[in-house]
Coordinates of C-alpha atoms in Angstrom, one line a residue:
M10 CA 12.2 -21.6 39.4
N11 CA 10.1 -23.2 36.8
V12 CA 7.7 -20.4 35.6
A13 CA 4.9 -22.9 35.3
S14 CA 4.9 -23.5 39.1
I15 CA 2.9 -20.4 39.6
F16 CA -0.1 -22.3 38.2
A17 CA -0.2 -24.7 41.2
D18 CA -1.0 -22.0 43.6
M19 CA -4.1 -20.5 41.9
P20 CA -7.6 -21.4 43.3
G21 CA -9.0 -24.0 41.0
D22 CA -12.5 -22.4 40.7
R23 CA -11.2 -19.1 39.5
P24 CA -11.9 -18.4 35.8
C25 CA -8.8 -18.6 33.7
L26 CA -9.7 -18.7 30.0
L27 CA -12.8 -17.4 28.2
F28 CA -12.8 -18.6 24.6
E29 CA -15.6 -18.6 22.1
G30 CA -18.3 -18.7 24.8
G31 CA -16.8 -21.3 27.0
I32 CA -15.1 -20.6 30.4
S33 CA -12.2 -22.8 31.7
S34 CA -11.3 -22.5 35.3
Y35 CA -7.7 -22.7 36.6
A36 CA -8.4 -26.3 37.6
D37 CA -9.7 -27.0 34.0
V38 CA -6.5 -25.6 32.4
R39 CA -4.3 -27.5 34.9
A40 CA -6.1 -30.7 34.0
R41 CA -5.6 -30.1 30.2
A42 CA -2.0 -29.2 30.7
A43 CA -1.5 -32.3 32.8
G44 CA -2.9 -34.4 30.0
V45 CA -0.4 -32.9 27.6
R46 CA 2.4 -33.4 30.1
A47 CA 1.5 -37.1 30.6
R48 CA 1.4 -37.7 26.8
L49 CA 4.8 -36.0 26.3
Q50 CA 6.3 -38.1 29.1
A51 CA 5.0 -41.2 27.4
E52 CA 6.8 -40.1 24.3
G53 CA 10.0 -39.8 26.3
V54 CA 10.1 -36.0 26.4
G55 CA 11.9 -34.5 29.4
R56 CA 14.1 -31.8 30.7
G57 CA 15.9 -29.8 28.0
D58 CA 14.1 -31.4 25.0
F59 CA 12.8 -29.1 22.3
V60 CA 9.1 -29.4 21.4
A61 CA 7.5 -27.4 18.6
L62 CA 4.1 -25.6 19.2
V63 CA 2.6 -25.0 15.7
L64 CA -0.7 -23.9 17.0
P65 CA -3.2 -21.0 16.6
N66 CA -4.6 -19.0 19.5
G67 CA -6.8 -21.2 21.6
P68 CA -7.0 -23.2 24.9
D69 CA -4.9 -25.9 23.1
F70 CA -2.0 -23.6 22.8
V71 CA -2.1 -22.7 26.5
A72 CA -2.4 -26.3 27.6
G73 CA 0.4 -27.4 25.3
Y74 CA 2.7 -24.5 26.3
L75 CA 2.2 -25.2 30.0
G76 CA 2.6 -28.9 29.6
V77 CA 5.9 -28.5 27.8
L78 CA 7.3 -26.0 30.3
S79 CA 6.2 -28.1 33.3
L80 CA 8.6 -30.9 32.2
G81 CA 11.5 -28.5 31.9
A82 CA 11.3 -29.0 28.2
V83 CA 11.6 -26.0 25.8
A84 CA 8.7 -24.7 23.8
V85 CA 9.6 -23.7 20.3
C86 CA 6.8 -21.4 19.2
I87 CA 6.1 -21.4 15.4
N88 CA 3.5 -19.3 13.6
P89 CA 1.1 -21.9 12.0
M90 CA 0.6 -19.5 9.0
L91 CA 4.3 -19.7 7.9
A92 CA 5.1 -21.2 4.6
A93 CA 6.1 -24.9 4.7
A94 CA 9.8 -24.1 3.9
E95 CA 10.0 -21.5 6.7
T96 CA 8.5 -24.0 9.2
A97 CA 10.8 -26.8 8.0
F98 CA 13.9 -24.6 8.6
I99 CA 12.8 -23.8 12.2
L100 CA 12.2 -27.4 13.0
A101 CA 15.6 -28.4 11.7
D102 CA 17.4 -25.5 13.3
S103 CA 15.9 -26.2 16.7
G104 CA 16.1 -30.0 16.5
C105 CA 12.6 -30.5 17.9
R106 CA 11.8 -34.0 19.0
L107 CA 8.2 -33.7 18.2
A108 CA 5.5 -31.1 17.4
L109 CA 2.2 -30.2 18.9
A110 CA -0.2 -29.2 16.2
E111 CA -3.8 -29.7 15.1
G112 CA -5.9 -30.4 12.0
E113 CA -4.4 -29.9 8.6
V114 CA -1.1 -28.5 10.0
A115 CA -0.7 -31.7 12.0
G116 CA -1.3 -33.7 8.8
W117 CA 1.3 -32.0 6.6
L118 CA 3.9 -31.9 9.4
S119 CA 3.5 -35.7 9.8
L120 CA 4.3 -36.1 6.1
G121 CA 7.7 -34.7 6.7
G122 CA 8.5 -37.6 9.1
L123 CA 8.3 -35.5 12.3
R124 CA 6.4 -37.1 15.3
V125 CA 3.3 -35.0 15.7
L126 CA 0.8 -35.0 18.5
D127 CA -2.7 -33.5 18.0
V128 CA -2.9 -31.3 21.1
A129 CA -6.7 -31.3 21.0
T130 CA -6.6 -34.8 22.3
A131 CA -2.9 -34.7 23.5
T132 CA -2.3 -37.8 21.4
A133 CA -1.4 -39.2 18.0
P134 CA -4.4 -40.3 15.8
G135 CA -6.0 -43.5 17.0
A136 CA -5.0 -43.5 20.6
S137 CA -7.2 -42.8 23.6
P138 CA -5.6 -40.2 25.9
R139 CA -8.5 -39.7 28.2
A140 CA -7.8 -43.0 29.9
S141 CA -4.7 -41.5 31.6
P142 CA -5.2 -37.8 32.2
G143 CA -2.1 -37.4 34.3
I144 CA -1.5 -35.1 37.3
W145 CA -0.2 -31.6 37.4
A146 CA 3.4 -31.5 38.5
V147 CA 6.4 -29.2 37.7
E148 CA 10.0 -30.1 37.2
D149 CA 12.2 -27.8 39.2
V150 CA 14.8 -25.9 37.0
P151 CA 17.1 -23.0 37.6
D152 CA 16.2 -19.5 36.5
R153 CA 18.6 -19.7 33.6
H154 CA 17.1 -22.9 32.2
P155 CA 15.6 -22.2 28.7
A156 CA 11.9 -22.0 28.7
V157 CA 10.9 -20.9 25.2
V158 CA 12.3 -20.1 21.8
V159 CA 10.6 -17.5 19.6
Y160 CA 11.9 -17.1 16.1
S161 CA 12.5 -13.8 14.4
S162 CA 13.9 -13.3 11.0
G163 CA 17.6 -12.7 10.9
T164 CA 19.7 -10.1 9.0
S165 CA 21.2 -13.0 7.0
G166 CA 17.8 -13.9 5.7
R167 CA 17.4 -16.9 8.0
P168 CA 15.2 -16.8 11.2
K169 CA 17.0 -16.7 14.5
G170 CA 15.7 -18.4 17.6
V171 CA 15.6 -16.1 20.6
M172 CA 16.1 -18.2 23.7
L173 CA 14.3 -16.9 26.8
S174 CA 14.8 -18.5 30.2
H175 CA 12.4 -19.2 33.0
G176 CA 13.9 -16.3 34.8
N177 CA 13.4 -14.0 31.8
V178 CA 9.7 -14.9 31.6
A179 CA 9.0 -14.7 35.3
F180 CA 10.8 -11.3 35.6
T181 CA 8.7 -9.8 32.8
A182 CA 5.4 -11.3 34.2
R183 CA 6.0 -9.9 37.7
S184 CA 7.1 -6.5 36.2
K185 CA 4.0 -6.4 34.0
V186 CA 1.7 -7.2 37.0
R187 CA 3.3 -4.5 39.0
Y188 CA 3.4 -1.7 36.4
M189 CA 0.0 -2.4 34.9
G190 CA -1.6 -3.1 38.2
V191 CA -3.1 -6.5 37.1
T192 CA -5.3 -8.2 39.7
G193 CA -7.3 -11.3 40.0
A194 CA -10.4 -9.3 39.2
D195 CA -9.1 -8.3 35.7
R196 CA -10.1 -9.7 32.4
L197 CA -7.4 -9.3 29.7
L198 CA -8.3 -9.3 26.1
L199 CA -5.8 -11.4 24.1
F200 CA -6.1 -11.5 20.3
L201 CA -2.4 -11.0 19.5
P202 CA -0.7 -14.2 18.4
L203 CA 0.4 -16.5 21.2
H204 CA 3.3 -17.8 19.2
H205 CA 4.8 -14.3 19.6
C206 CA 6.7 -13.0 22.6
F207 CA 4.2 -10.1 23.1
G208 CA 1.2 -12.3 23.4
Q209 CA 2.9 -14.7 25.7
N210 CA 5.0 -12.6 28.1
A211 CA 3.1 -9.3 28.0
I212 CA -0.4 -10.6 28.3
L213 CA -0.8 -14.3 29.0
W214 CA 1.8 -14.7 31.7
P215 CA 1.0 -11.5 33.7
A216 CA -2.7 -12.7 33.7
L217 CA -1.6 -16.1 35.0
F218 CA 0.7 -14.6 37.7
A219 CA -2.1 -12.4 38.9
G220 CA -4.8 -15.1 38.8
A221 CA -6.7 -13.0 36.3
C222 CA -8.9 -14.2 33.4
V223 CA -7.8 -14.1 29.7
V224 CA -10.5 -13.4 27.2
L225 CA -8.8 -15.2 24.3
Q226 CA -9.6 -14.7 20.6
R227 CA -8.2 -16.5 17.6
R228 CA -7.1 -13.2 15.9
F229 CA -8.0 -9.6 15.7
D230 CA -11.5 -9.2 14.4
R231 CA -13.0 -5.8 14.9
A232 CA -16.6 -7.0 15.4
A233 CA -15.5 -9.8 17.8
V234 CA -13.4 -7.3 19.8
L235 CA -16.2 -4.9 20.1
Q236 CA -18.6 -7.7 21.1
A237 CA -16.2 -8.9 23.8
L238 CA -15.7 -5.4 25.2
R239 CA -19.5 -5.0 25.5
T240 CA -20.4 -8.4 26.9
E241 CA -17.4 -10.2 28.5
G242 CA -16.4 -7.7 31.2
V243 CA -13.0 -6.9 29.6
T244 CA -10.9 -4.6 31.7
M245 CA -7.6 -4.5 29.9
V246 CA -6.9 -4.4 26.1
F247 CA -3.6 -4.9 24.4
G248 CA -2.8 -4.2 20.7
V249 CA -0.5 -2.8 18.1
P250 CA -1.0 0.6 16.5
T251 CA -3.0 -1.0 13.7
T252 CA -5.5 -2.2 16.3
F253 CA -6.3 1.3 17.4
L254 CA -6.4 2.6 13.9
A255 CA -8.9 -0.1 13.1
L256 CA -11.1 0.7 16.1
E257 CA -10.9 4.5 15.7
G258 CA -14.2 5.9 14.7
R259 CA -16.0 2.6 15.5
I260 CA -15.8 2.6 19.3
T261 CA -17.1 4.8 22.1
P262 CA -16.5 4.6 25.9
A263 CA -19.9 2.9 26.1
D264 CA -18.6 -0.1 24.0
G265 CA -16.2 -1.0 26.8
P266 CA -17.9 -0.1 30.0
R267 CA -15.4 -1.9 32.2
V268 CA -12.2 -1.2 30.3
R269 CA -9.8 0.7 32.5
Y270 CA -6.6 0.1 30.5
W271 CA -5.4 0.3 26.9
F272 CA -1.8 -0.7 25.8
S273 CA 0.1 -0.5 22.5
A274 CA 3.5 -1.8 21.6
A275 CA 5.5 -3.6 18.8
A276 CA 5.6 -0.5 16.6
P277 CA 5.6 3.3 17.2
L278 CA 2.1 4.7 17.9
P279 CA 1.6 7.9 16.0
L280 CA 1.2 10.9 18.4
E281 CA -1.9 12.1 16.7
V282 CA -3.6 8.7 17.2
E283 CA -2.6 8.7 20.8
E284 CA -4.1 12.1 21.4
R285 CA -7.3 11.5 19.4
W286 CA -7.9 8.3 21.4
H287 CA -7.4 10.0 24.8
R288 CA -9.8 12.8 23.8
H289 CA -12.5 10.4 22.5
M290 CA -12.2 7.5 25.0
G291 CA -11.2 9.4 28.1
L292 CA -8.3 7.1 28.8
P293 CA -4.7 7.1 27.5
I294 CA -3.1 4.4 25.5
H295 CA -0.1 3.2 27.6
Q296 CA 3.1 2.3 25.9
G297 CA 6.3 0.5 26.6
Y298 CA 9.4 -0.5 24.8
G299 CA 11.0 -3.9 24.3
Q300 CA 11.8 -6.6 21.8
S301 CA 11.9 -10.4 21.8
E302 CA 15.5 -10.3 22.9
C303 CA 14.5 -8.5 26.2
S304 CA 11.4 -10.6 26.9
P305 CA 9.9 -8.0 25.6
F306 CA 9.7 -5.4 28.4
A307 CA 12.3 -2.7 29.2
T308 CA 10.5 0.7 29.6
Y309 CA 7.1 1.8 30.7
N310 CA 5.2 5.1 30.3
H311 CA 3.8 5.4 33.8
L312 CA 0.2 6.4 34.6
H313 CA 1.4 8.8 37.4
D314 CA 3.5 10.8 34.9
L315 CA 2.6 9.7 31.4
R316 CA 4.4 11.5 28.6
R317 CA 2.7 11.4 25.3
G318 CA 4.9 10.5 22.4
K319 CA 7.3 8.6 24.7
V320 CA 7.7 5.0 25.7
G321 CA 8.5 5.7 29.3
T322 CA 11.5 5.1 31.6
A323 CA 13.5 2.0 32.3
I324 CA 11.6 -0.4 34.6
D325 CA 13.1 -1.5 37.9
G326 CA 16.0 -3.9 37.5
V327 CA 16.8 -2.7 34.0
D328 CA 19.6 -0.3 33.1
L329 CA 19.3 1.7 29.8
R330 CA 21.8 3.9 27.9
I331 CA 22.0 5.8 24.7
V332 CA 25.4 5.2 23.0
D333 CA 27.1 6.4 19.9
P334 CA 26.8 3.3 17.5
A335 CA 30.3 4.0 16.1
D336 CA 32.3 4.0 19.3
G337 CA 29.9 3.0 22.1
R338 CA 30.4 6.1 24.2
D339 CA 27.5 7.3 26.2
L340 CA 25.5 10.3 24.8
P341 CA 24.0 13.0 26.9
P342 CA 20.2 13.6 27.2
G343 CA 18.6 14.9 24.0
E344 CA 21.1 13.3 21.6
A345 CA 20.0 10.3 19.5
G346 CA 22.0 7.1 19.5
E347 CA 21.6 3.3 19.8
I348 CA 19.5 2.0 22.7
V349 CA 21.4 -0.5 24.8
L350 CA 20.1 -2.2 28.0
R351 CA 20.8 -4.9 30.5
G352 CA 18.9 -6.7 33.2
P353 CA 17.1 -9.9 34.1
N354 CA 15.0 -9.5 30.9
V355 CA 17.9 -10.0 28.4
M356 CA 17.8 -13.3 26.5
L357 CA 20.1 -16.2 26.9
G358 CA 21.1 -15.8 23.3
Y359 CA 20.3 -16.9 19.8
L360 CA 19.9 -20.6 19.5
N361 CA 22.9 -22.2 17.7
R362 CA 24.3 -18.7 16.8
P363 CA 27.1 -17.8 19.1
D364 CA 28.5 -15.1 16.7
D365 CA 25.1 -13.4 16.4
T366 CA 24.7 -13.6 20.2
A367 CA 28.2 -12.1 20.7
K368 CA 27.3 -9.2 18.4
A369 CA 23.9 -8.5 20.1
V370 CA 25.0 -8.9 23.8
R371 CA 28.3 -7.3 24.7
Q372 CA 29.5 -7.4 28.3
G373 CA 25.9 -8.0 29.4
W374 CA 24.5 -5.1 27.4
L375 CA 21.9 -5.9 24.7
H376 CA 22.5 -3.7 21.6
T377 CA 19.0 -3.3 20.3
G378 CA 19.7 -1.8 16.9
D379 CA 17.1 0.8 17.6
I380 CA 17.8 4.6 17.6
G381 CA 16.3 6.7 20.4
R382 CA 17.0 9.5 22.8
L383 CA 16.5 10.1 26.5
D384 CA 15.1 13.4 27.9
A385 CA 16.4 14.9 31.1
E386 CA 14.0 12.9 33.2
G387 CA 15.0 9.6 31.6
Y388 CA 11.9 9.2 29.3
L389 CA 12.8 7.4 26.1
S390 CA 11.6 8.1 22.6
V391 CA 12.3 5.6 19.8
E392 CA 13.0 7.3 16.5
D393 CA 14.6 5.0 13.9
R394 CA 16.5 1.8 13.4
L395 CA 20.1 1.0 12.8
T396 CA 18.9 -2.2 11.1
D397 CA 16.6 -2.2 8.1
L398 CA 13.9 -4.1 10.0
I399 CA 10.4 -3.5 8.6
I400 CA 7.4 -3.7 10.9
V401 CA 4.1 -4.6 9.1
G402 CA 1.1 -4.5 11.4
G403 CA 3.3 -5.2 14.4
R404 CA 5.1 -8.1 12.7
N405 CA 8.8 -8.1 12.0
V406 CA 10.1 -8.5 8.4
Y407 CA 13.8 -8.5 7.8
P408 CA 14.7 -7.4 4.2
A409 CA 17.4 -10.0 3.7
E410 CA 14.8 -12.8 4.0
V411 CA 12.7 -11.3 1.2
E412 CA 15.7 -10.4 -0.9
N413 CA 16.9 -14.0 -0.8
A414 CA 13.5 -15.1 -2.1
L415 CA 13.6 -12.7 -5.0
Y416 CA 17.2 -13.6 -5.9
A417 CA 15.8 -17.1 -6.7
H418 CA 14.3 -15.6 -9.9
P419 CA 16.8 -16.0 -12.7
A420 CA 16.1 -12.5 -14.1
V421 CA 17.0 -10.7 -10.9
A422 CA 20.5 -9.1 -10.8
E423 CA 20.1 -6.9 -7.7
V424 CA 17.3 -6.2 -5.3
A425 CA 16.8 -4.0 -2.3
V426 CA 13.8 -4.5 0.0
Y427 CA 12.8 -1.8 2.4
G428 CA 9.9 -0.4 4.4
V429 CA 7.6 2.5 3.4
A430 CA 5.5 4.2 6.0
D431 CA 1.8 3.3 5.9
P432 CA -0.8 5.0 8.0
F433 CA -2.7 1.8 8.7
L434 CA -0.1 -1.0 8.8
G435 CA 2.8 1.1 10.1
E436 CA 4.9 0.0 7.1
E437 CA 4.6 -1.8 3.8
V438 CA 7.2 -4.0 2.2
W439 CA 8.5 -2.6 -1.1
A440 CA 11.2 -3.8 -3.5
N441 CA 13.5 -2.1 -6.0
V442 CA 14.7 -4.6 -8.6
V443 CA 17.5 -4.4 -11.1
L444 CA 17.1 -7.0 -13.9
K445 CA 19.9 -8.8 -15.7
P446 CA 20.7 -7.4 -19.1
G447 CA 18.2 -8.7 -21.7
A448 CA 16.1 -10.4 -19.0
D449 CA 12.4 -9.8 -18.4
A450 CA 10.2 -10.2 -15.4
G451 CA 7.1 -8.4 -14.1
A452 CA 5.8 -7.7 -10.6
Q453 CA 3.3 -10.6 -10.8
E454 CA 6.1 -13.1 -11.4
L455 CA 8.2 -11.7 -8.5
E456 CA 5.3 -11.6 -6.2
A457 CA 4.5 -15.3 -7.0
I458 CA 8.0 -16.5 -6.3
C459 CA 7.9 -14.8 -2.9
R460 CA 4.5 -16.3 -2.0
R461 CA 5.9 -19.8 -2.6
T462 CA 8.4 -19.5 0.3
L463 CA 7.4 -16.6 2.5
A464 CA 4.5 -15.8 4.9
A465 CA 2.0 -13.5 3.2
Y466 CA 2.8 -10.4 5.3
K467 CA 6.4 -10.5 4.1
V468 CA 5.6 -10.4 0.4
P469 CA 6.3 -7.0 -1.2
T470 CA 3.2 -5.0 -2.0
A471 CA 4.9 -2.8 -4.6
F472 CA 7.9 -3.3 -7.0
A473 CA 10.0 -0.7 -8.7
F474 CA 12.1 -1.8 -11.7
V475 CA 15.3 0.4 -11.8
D476 CA 18.6 0.6 -13.6
A477 CA 20.7 0.9 -10.5
L478 CA 20.5 1.0 -6.7
P479 CA 21.9 4.0 -4.7
R480 CA 25.1 3.2 -2.8
N481 CA 27.6 4.9 -0.5
P482 CA 31.3 5.0 -1.3
T483 CA 31.9 1.6 0.3
G484 CA 29.1 0.1 -1.9
K485 CA 26.4 -0.3 0.8
I486 CA 22.9 0.2 -0.6
L487 CA 21.3 3.4 0.8
K488 CA 17.9 2.2 1.8
R489 CA 17.1 5.6 3.5
E490 CA 17.2 7.1 0.0
L491 CA 14.9 4.4 -1.3
R492 CA 12.4 5.1 1.5
A493 CA 12.5 8.8 0.9
A494 CA 12.1 8.4 -2.9
A495 CA 9.1 6.1 -2.4
R496 CA 7.1 8.4 -0.2
P497 CA 5.3 10.2 -3.1
A498 CA 4.3 6.9 -4.6
A499 CA 3.1 5.7 -1.3
Q500 CA 0.7 8.6 -1.2
D501 CA -0.6 7.8 -4.7
P502 CA -1.5 4.1 -5.2
S503 CA -1.9 4.6 -8.9
H504 CA 1.9 4.9 -9.2
R505 CA 2.7 1.5 -7.7
E506 CA 3.5 -1.5 -9.8
R507 CA 2.0 -4.5 -8.1
G508 CA 1.6 -8.2 -8.7
G509 CA -1.8 -9.8 -9.4
D510 CA -4.3 -8.7 -12.0
A511 CA -5.5 -5.4 -10.5
G512 CA -3.7 -3.2 -13.1
G513 CA -5.8 -4.3 -16.0
L514 CA -9.0 -3.7 -14.2
E515 CA -8.6 -0.1 -13.0
G516 CA -11.5 2.1 -13.8
S517 CA -13.7 -0.8 -15.0
G518 CA -16.5 -0.1 -12.6
L519 CA -16.8 -3.8 -11.5
D520 CA -20.1 -5.2 -10.5
G521 CA -22.0 -8.5 -10.5
S522 CA -20.0 -11.5 -11.6
G523 CA -17.1 -9.4 -12.6
L524 CA -16.6 -8.4 -9.0
E525 CA -16.7 -12.0 -7.8
T526 CA -14.2 -13.0 -10.6
F527 CA -11.8 -10.2 -9.6
V528 CA -11.9 -11.2 -5.9
R529 CA -11.5 -14.9 -6.6
S530 CA -8.6 -14.2 -8.9
W531 CA -6.9 -12.0 -6.4
L532 CA -7.3 -14.5 -3.6
G533 CA -6.1 -17.3 -5.8
D534 CA -3.0 -15.4 -6.7
H535 CA -2.1 -14.3 -3.2
L536 CA -3.0 -17.5 -1.4
N537 CA -1.8 -20.0 -4.0
L538 CA -5.2 -21.4 -4.6
A539 CA -7.3 -22.3 -7.6
P540 CA -9.9 -19.5 -7.7
D541 CA -12.8 -21.9 -8.2
T542 CA -11.9 -23.8 -5.0
I543 CA -12.7 -20.8 -2.8
E544 CA -16.0 -21.5 -1.1
R545 CA -18.4 -18.6 -0.8
D546 CA -19.2 -19.2 2.9
R547 CA -15.9 -20.4 4.2
A548 CA -14.0 -17.9 6.4
F549 CA -11.1 -16.2 4.6
A550 CA -8.9 -16.9 7.7
E551 CA -9.2 -20.7 7.0
Y552 CA -7.4 -20.1 3.7
G553 CA -4.6 -18.1 5.3
L554 CA -5.8 -14.6 4.7
D555 CA -4.6 -12.3 7.5
S556 CA -5.3 -8.7 8.3
V557 CA -2.3 -7.5 6.2
L558 CA -3.5 -9.3 3.1
G559 CA -7.1 -8.1 3.9
V560 CA -5.8 -4.5 3.8
A561 CA -4.0 -5.2 0.5
L562 CA -7.2 -6.6 -1.1
A563 CA -9.2 -3.6 0.1
R564 CA -6.7 -1.3 -1.5
E565 CA -6.8 -3.2 -4.8
L566 CA -10.6 -3.0 -4.9
A567 CA -10.6 0.8 -4.7
A568 CA -9.5 1.4 -8.3
P569 CA -11.7 -1.1 -10.1
L570 CA -14.7 -0.1 -8.1
G571 CA -14.0 3.5 -8.7
R572 CA -14.8 4.5 -5.1
A573 CA -13.4 4.6 -1.6
V574 CA -13.1 1.2 0.2
D575 CA -12.9 0.7 4.0
L576 CA -9.6 -0.9 4.7
T577 CA -11.1 -3.3 7.2
V578 CA -14.0 -4.5 5.0
V579 CA -12.4 -7.8 4.1
W580 CA -11.8 -9.1 7.6
E581 CA -15.1 -7.7 8.8
A582 CA -17.0 -9.5 6.1
S583 CA -14.9 -12.6 6.7
T584 CA -16.2 -14.7 3.8
L585 CA -16.5 -14.3 0.0
A586 CA -20.3 -14.1 0.2
G587 CA -20.1 -11.5 3.0
L588 CA -17.5 -9.4 1.2
L589 CA -19.5 -9.3 -2.1
A590 CA -22.6 -8.3 -0.2
R591 CA -20.7 -5.5 1.6
L592 CA -19.2 -4.2 -1.6
R593 CA -22.6 -4.1 -3.3
E594 CA -24.1 -2.0 -0.5
P595 CA -24.9 1.7 -1.1
V596 CA -21.7 3.7 -0.6
A597 CA -21.5 5.5 2.8
A598 CA -19.4 8.4 3.7
A599 CA -15.7 7.4 3.8
G600 CA -14.4 7.0 7.3
A601 CA -10.9 7.3 8.8
C602 CA -10.1 3.8 7.5
A603 CA -11.1 4.2 3.9
V604 CA -8.7 4.3 1.0
P605 CA -9.8 6.5 -2.0
A606 CA -9.8 5.2 -5.6
A607 CA -6.7 6.1 -7.5
T608 CA -7.1 9.0 -9.9

């Protein structure tokens, strides 16, 4: 069954998308998707062809996504904020025939010789697509036909394309509708990235399967989220732990009068946050477990028997075991081991990587690389990782990818990249670097070389220059030891060696033009821009500043200002002028999301 066929059965007058004040009915969305379908057909795209979606959150992504799938083509979802080299690799690896993009992204993709259609008009520049809107139809395909490829970074340092079938997507959508109780009367808030498996399969598709309305936002913005909760009739909210930390202390039950359901995934939710939220808001934060390789839904913490600190039991149709990672034997309840699972949610495999697929899926069982334990009632807790995956604000960073970027610097002899716990982002990316004899390099240089080839959230926020890296007898670097040694420094930002220009300004008590110069310089360094090109009233997001970089800038400002800074002030202010105005306001009492100045 083509998963897009569900769309044909929904009443056309039912609201489907609410985006920036405009409402699109199911009939409207079908019409837009049909327009994309017709244009793709005119370009010769058909069953089994790969089409890149390099699009931000918005109705254009939904229309493009549905249009591609309706043809039996495969949607290759690419984060539009990736560096050009990262995007180029994915396009080459997947062999996309063309790309759907918009604005500046469409322009620079075209320069690389790829055929690009601007999905806002479903056409290439100069053509007139509205003359032939097309009709909504769906190509029948088997359940195991590939529907979508979502890329995650690989342990080798190269991204891997996770291939999900129409059957995978439909199974997860139906399961989500059942377990979360989604109905046609619900309004699901969706600010998580649609290019990610979480946004697609855990929020968008369940809403479409239930005939519900998606309240769609471009990104997480605390003020916009609170406004939507108050005025748009939102009933279900989905986020990552960072979402709830950002909302804590700023939200009351009265802010979401119709909200009946909160859900967190993508990273462990601290138990204390879960308990504080329940006490304050009167509703629990539901959790589940999954990863892109299982579509991403495998367990659910049920409302009828919710266990705090757990991610629930295996959903119907999915088998789950805890095994000894050394010999694969099953472990009894209470013992920690690798989480392995099987079911209709398990991916088809990694695109063009049969060896990686064979390692991950053995005799039908997906080996997740996560460490967990089951209690006597079958409730799962996730405790660690076999791999060195780092999760920053809910986004995956594989150390090898960052290490490869750092090895491009001629002064670097050895490097180890690892995650350090952070109360706001979940983890930060840190790097320990051994320089070649007689060579010299500083944190600013290394940060700059990473920014040229990596997305901003993957760039290390702290560097340690060391004489050697700890290893076991076989020579493997012991990253657990690095993480443990880094914890004291993580608690005291003054001990970190960072890139940028913050170090020379500590304790300067910035004000007036000095503050603006500091912010412009920092943004220029981290976004690869000339500082004087940053417009005072242009949104930071348009320059590529995301929430992770926003937190980093807030932290850097604490020392030169000599006072606590709210970690969300940058994305709340949203522009240079707004940020400067906020920073010059009288200091209020520091809240839960403030970082103190280093002492």
